[in-house]
Coordinates of C-alpha atoms in Angstrom, one line a residue:
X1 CA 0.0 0.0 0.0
X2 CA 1.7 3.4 -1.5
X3 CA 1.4 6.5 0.7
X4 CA -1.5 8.0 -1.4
X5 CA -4.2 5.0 -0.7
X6 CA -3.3 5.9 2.8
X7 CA -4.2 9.6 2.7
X8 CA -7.4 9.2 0.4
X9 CA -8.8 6.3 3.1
X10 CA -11.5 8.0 5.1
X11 CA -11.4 7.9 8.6
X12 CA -14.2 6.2 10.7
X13 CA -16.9 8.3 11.9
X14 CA -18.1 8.8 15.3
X15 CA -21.4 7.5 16.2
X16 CA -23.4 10.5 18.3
X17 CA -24.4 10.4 21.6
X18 CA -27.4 8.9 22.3
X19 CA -29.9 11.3 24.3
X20 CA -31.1 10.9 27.8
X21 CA -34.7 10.3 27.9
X22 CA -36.5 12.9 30.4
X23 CA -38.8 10.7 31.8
X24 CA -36.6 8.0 33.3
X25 CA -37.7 6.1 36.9
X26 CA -37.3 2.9 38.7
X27 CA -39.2 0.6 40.1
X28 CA -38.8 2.5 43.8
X29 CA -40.0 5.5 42.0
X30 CA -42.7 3.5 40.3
X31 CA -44.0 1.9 43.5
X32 CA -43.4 5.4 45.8
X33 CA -45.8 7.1 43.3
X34 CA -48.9 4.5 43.7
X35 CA -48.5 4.8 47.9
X36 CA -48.7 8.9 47.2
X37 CA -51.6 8.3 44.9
X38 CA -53.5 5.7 47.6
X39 CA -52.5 8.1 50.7
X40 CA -53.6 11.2 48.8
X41 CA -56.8 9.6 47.9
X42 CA -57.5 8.5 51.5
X43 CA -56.7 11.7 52.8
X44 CA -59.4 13.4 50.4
X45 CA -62.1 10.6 51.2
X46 CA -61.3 11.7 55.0
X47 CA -61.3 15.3 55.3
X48 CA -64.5 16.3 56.5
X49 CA -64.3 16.4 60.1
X50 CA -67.5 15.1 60.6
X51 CA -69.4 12.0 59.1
X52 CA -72.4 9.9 59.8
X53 CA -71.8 7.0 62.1
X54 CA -75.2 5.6 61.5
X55 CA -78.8 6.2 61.0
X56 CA -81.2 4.5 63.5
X57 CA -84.8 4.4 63.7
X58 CA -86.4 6.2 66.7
X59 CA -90.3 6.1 65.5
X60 CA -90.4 9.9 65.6
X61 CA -88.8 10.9 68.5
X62 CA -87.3 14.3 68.8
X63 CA -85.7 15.2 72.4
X64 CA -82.1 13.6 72.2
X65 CA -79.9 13.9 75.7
X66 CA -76.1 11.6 76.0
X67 CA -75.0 9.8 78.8
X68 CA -72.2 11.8 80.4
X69 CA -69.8 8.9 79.2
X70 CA -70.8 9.3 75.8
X71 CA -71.9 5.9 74.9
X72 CA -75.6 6.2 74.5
X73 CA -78.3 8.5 73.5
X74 CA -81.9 8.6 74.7
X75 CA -84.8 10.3 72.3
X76 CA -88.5 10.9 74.4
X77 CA -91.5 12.3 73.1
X78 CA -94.0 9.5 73.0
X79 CA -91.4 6.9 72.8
X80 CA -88.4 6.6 74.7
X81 CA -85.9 5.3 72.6
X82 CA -81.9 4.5 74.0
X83 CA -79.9 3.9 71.3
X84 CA -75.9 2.5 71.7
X85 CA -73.8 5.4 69.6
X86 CA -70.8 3.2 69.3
X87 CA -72.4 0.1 67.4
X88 CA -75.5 2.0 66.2
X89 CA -78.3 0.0 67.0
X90 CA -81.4 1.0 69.6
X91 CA -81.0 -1.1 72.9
X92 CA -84.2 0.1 74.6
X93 CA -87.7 1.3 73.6
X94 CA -90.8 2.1 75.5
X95 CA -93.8 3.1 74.6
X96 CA -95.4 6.2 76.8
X97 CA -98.9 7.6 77.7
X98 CA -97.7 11.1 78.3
X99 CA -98.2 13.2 75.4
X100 CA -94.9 15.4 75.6
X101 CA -91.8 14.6 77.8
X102 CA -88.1 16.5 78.4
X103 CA -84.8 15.2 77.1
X104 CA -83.9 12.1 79.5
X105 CA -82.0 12.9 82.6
X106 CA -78.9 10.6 82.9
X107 CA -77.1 10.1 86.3
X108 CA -73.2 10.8 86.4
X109 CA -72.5 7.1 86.1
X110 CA -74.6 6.9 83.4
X111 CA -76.5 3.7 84.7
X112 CA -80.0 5.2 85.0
X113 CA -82.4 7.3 82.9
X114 CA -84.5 9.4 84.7
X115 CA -87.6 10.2 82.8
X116 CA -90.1 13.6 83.5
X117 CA -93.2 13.8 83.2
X118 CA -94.5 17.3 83.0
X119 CA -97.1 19.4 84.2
X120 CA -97.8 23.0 83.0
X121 CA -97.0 25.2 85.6
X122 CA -95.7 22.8 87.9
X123 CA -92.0 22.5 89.5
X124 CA -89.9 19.8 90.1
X125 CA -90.3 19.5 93.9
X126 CA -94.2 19.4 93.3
X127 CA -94.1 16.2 91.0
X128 CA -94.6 12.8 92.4
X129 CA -94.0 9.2 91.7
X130 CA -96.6 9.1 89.3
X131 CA -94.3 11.6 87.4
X132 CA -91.7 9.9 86.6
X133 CA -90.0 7.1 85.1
X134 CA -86.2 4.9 86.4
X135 CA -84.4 2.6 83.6
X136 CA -81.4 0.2 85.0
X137 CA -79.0 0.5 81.8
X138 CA -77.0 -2.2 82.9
X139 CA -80.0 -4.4 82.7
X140 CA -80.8 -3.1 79.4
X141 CA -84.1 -3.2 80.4
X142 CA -87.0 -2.0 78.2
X143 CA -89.1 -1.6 80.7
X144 CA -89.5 1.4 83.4
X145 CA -88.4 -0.5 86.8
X146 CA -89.7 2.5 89.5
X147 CA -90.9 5.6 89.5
X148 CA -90.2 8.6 91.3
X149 CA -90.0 12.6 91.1
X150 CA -86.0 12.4 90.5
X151 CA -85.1 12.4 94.3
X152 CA -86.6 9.5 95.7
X153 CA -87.9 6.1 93.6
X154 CA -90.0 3.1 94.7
X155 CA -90.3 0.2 93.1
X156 CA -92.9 -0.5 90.0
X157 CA -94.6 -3.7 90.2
X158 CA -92.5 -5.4 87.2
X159 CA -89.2 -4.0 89.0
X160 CA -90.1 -5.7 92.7
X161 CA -90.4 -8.4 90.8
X162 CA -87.1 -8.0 89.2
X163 CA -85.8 -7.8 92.9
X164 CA -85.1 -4.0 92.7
X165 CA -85.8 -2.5 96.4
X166 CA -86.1 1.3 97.2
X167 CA -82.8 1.6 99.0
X168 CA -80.9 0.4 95.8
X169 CA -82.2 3.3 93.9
X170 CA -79.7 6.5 93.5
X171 CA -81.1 9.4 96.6
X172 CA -80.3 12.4 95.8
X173 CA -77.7 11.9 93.2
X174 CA -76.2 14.9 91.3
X175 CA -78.3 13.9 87.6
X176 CA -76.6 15.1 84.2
X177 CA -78.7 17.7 83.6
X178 CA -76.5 20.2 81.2
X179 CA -77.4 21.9 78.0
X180 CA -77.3 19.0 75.5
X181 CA -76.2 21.8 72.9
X182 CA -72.9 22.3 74.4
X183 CA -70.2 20.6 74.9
X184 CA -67.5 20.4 77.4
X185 CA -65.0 22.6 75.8
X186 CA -67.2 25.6 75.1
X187 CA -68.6 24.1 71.1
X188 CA -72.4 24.4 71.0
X189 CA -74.3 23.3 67.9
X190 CA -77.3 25.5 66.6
X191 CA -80.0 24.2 64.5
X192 CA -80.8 27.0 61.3
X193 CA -82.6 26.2 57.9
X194 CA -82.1 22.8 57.2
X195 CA -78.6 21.9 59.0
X196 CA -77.2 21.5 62.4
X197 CA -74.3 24.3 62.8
X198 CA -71.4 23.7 65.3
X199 CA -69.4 26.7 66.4
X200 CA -66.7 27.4 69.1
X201 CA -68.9 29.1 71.6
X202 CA -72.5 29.5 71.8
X203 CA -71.4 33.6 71.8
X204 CA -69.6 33.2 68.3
X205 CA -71.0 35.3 65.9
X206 CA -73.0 34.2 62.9
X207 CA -71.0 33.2 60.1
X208 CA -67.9 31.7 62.0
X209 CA -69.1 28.1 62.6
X210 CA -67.2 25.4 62.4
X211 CA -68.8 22.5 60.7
X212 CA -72.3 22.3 59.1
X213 CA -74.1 18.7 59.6
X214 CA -76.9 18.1 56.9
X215 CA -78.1 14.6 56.9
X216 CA -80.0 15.0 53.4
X217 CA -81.4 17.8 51.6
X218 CA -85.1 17.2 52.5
X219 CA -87.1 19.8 54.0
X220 CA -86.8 19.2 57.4
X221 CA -86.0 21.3 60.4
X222 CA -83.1 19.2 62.4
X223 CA -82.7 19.8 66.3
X224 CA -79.6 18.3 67.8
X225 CA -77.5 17.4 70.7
X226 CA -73.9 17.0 71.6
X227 CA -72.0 14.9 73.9
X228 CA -70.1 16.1 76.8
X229 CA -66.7 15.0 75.3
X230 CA -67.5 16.4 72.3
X231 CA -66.8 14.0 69.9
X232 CA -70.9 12.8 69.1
X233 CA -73.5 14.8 67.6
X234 CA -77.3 13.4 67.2
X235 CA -79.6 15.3 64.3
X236 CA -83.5 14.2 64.5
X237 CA -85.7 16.3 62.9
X238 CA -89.4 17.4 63.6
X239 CA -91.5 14.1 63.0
X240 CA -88.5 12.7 61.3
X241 CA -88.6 9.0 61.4
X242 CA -84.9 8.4 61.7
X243 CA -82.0 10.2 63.4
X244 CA -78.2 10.3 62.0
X245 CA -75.4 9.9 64.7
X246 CA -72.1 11.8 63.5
X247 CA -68.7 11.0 65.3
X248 CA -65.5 13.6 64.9
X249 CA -62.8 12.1 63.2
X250 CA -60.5 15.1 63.9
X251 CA -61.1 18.8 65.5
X252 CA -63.0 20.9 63.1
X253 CA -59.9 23.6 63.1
X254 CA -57.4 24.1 60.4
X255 CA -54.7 21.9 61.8
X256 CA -57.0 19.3 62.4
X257 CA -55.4 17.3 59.7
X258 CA -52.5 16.6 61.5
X259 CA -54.8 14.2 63.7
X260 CA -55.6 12.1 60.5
X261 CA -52.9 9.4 60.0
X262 CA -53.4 9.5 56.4
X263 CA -52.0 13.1 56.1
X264 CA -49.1 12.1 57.5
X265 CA -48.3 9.0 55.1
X266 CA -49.4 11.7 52.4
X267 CA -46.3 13.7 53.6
X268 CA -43.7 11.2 53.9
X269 CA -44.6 9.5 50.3
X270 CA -44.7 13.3 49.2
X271 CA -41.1 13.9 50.7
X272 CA -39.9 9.9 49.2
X273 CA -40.7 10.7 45.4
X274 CA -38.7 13.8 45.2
X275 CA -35.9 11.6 46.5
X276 CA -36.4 9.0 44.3
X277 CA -36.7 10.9 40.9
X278 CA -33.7 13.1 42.2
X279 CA -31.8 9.6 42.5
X280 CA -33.3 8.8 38.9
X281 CA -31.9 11.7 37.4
X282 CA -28.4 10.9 38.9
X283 CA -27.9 7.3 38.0
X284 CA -30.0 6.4 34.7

């Protein structure tokens, strides 16, 4: 080979680089993404503060009270109706010949539902054992078992035969008797249009409430009442049929969310993507 074959041979070309794709992730990044997705998705599906627990059926009752412990909740009106807030089902009814009674009276150990009878015009100290009506909740009795004017009880005739004597019967026992509108804290709920409203104080201007609890949209005017704890809320509405029990998942307030578990997986999965596409970009 002479020296001017060598010159006129052309040299190899250079193949170009091959470009980076942009989108470029593993299988971390792949798998971090879909917990983000799930997390975010449960944290949207749990954001209200307040949801229905369960609907019972209370035959039209419409004076709801709690028990201090915040367990159960007892309708009157023509029927007395107890009803167990934690698995949602009634535990006691009782049919009544009194045309209009108060919200129940619970004692502070929430064992027995005290029952008024009014009169128009008459007091407390001037009602007598006629007046009145004493359920043993840890019998779950649906039957009244004495009667009494909410100081002293004697046995009815089916609770002597239960065995209950007068002397077991609470004398002069400080009864639950708060407003069933506020809770312990200060939060009162207010019943306008057609929804319950819950606001910090029962003094808190219109307009700054905290939640709004509408079962349904029909045209009926809710009442309600709230536990002492503040974590129930009973809506029953005028000749309603049914009444909806809502438990808090998480105080009402902006940073409420940090009581939700699922915000806080929404975070770390948040904060685990960026690191994973950041390590994406560095090694593929």
């Amino acid at each position: 080979m002479d020296d001017t074959t060598a010159q006129t041979t052309p040299a190899p070309t250079q193949a170009p680089p091959a470009r980076r794709r942009w989108l470029r992730f593993s299988l971390r990044t792949l798998v971090i993404g879909v917990l983000l997705i799930g997390s975010g998705m449960g944290l949207w599906w749990r954001w209200e503060p307040w949801v229905i627990h369960c609907a019972v059926e209370t035959g039209g009752c419409e004076f709801p009270s709690f028990s201090p412990d915040g367990n159960y909740v007892g309708f009157s009106r023509k029927t007395v109706t107890v009803v167990d807030c934690n698995k949602g089902r009634v535990i006691a009814r009782h049919e009544l010949a009194w045309d209009y009674v108060y919200p129940p009276f619970w004692s502070t150990d929430s064992r027995w539902l005290f029952l008024l009878r009014p009169k128009p015009g008459s007091r407390l100290a001037d009602l007598g054992p006629e007046d009145g009506l004493l359920w043993d909740m840890r019998a779950w009795t649906t039957l009244p078992i004495a009667t009494g004017d909410g100081k002293s009880f004697s046995p009815t005739e089916e609770g002597a035969k239960r065995g209950y004597r007068a002397e077991q019967f609470p004398k002069n026992e400080p009864w639950f008797s708060r407003n069933p509108c506020e809770a312990r804290d200060g939060r009162a709920i207010m019943w306008r249009a057609l929804g319950v409203y819950l606001y910090s104080s029962p003094d808190s201007p219109e307009g700054t409430w905290l939640a709004v609890l509408m079962p349904h949209g029909n045209k009926v005017r809710w009442r309600g009442a709230i536990s002492d704890d503040g974590d129930w809320i009973v809506t029953d509405g005028e000749g309603a049929e049914q009444a909806y029990i809502w438990h808090r998942r998480r105080p009402e307030y902006w940073w409420g969310i940090a009581w939700l578990p699922e915000f806080w997986l929404t975070v770390v999965f948040s904060v685990g993507l960026v690191w994973s596409v950041w390590r994406d970009r560095r090694s593929l």
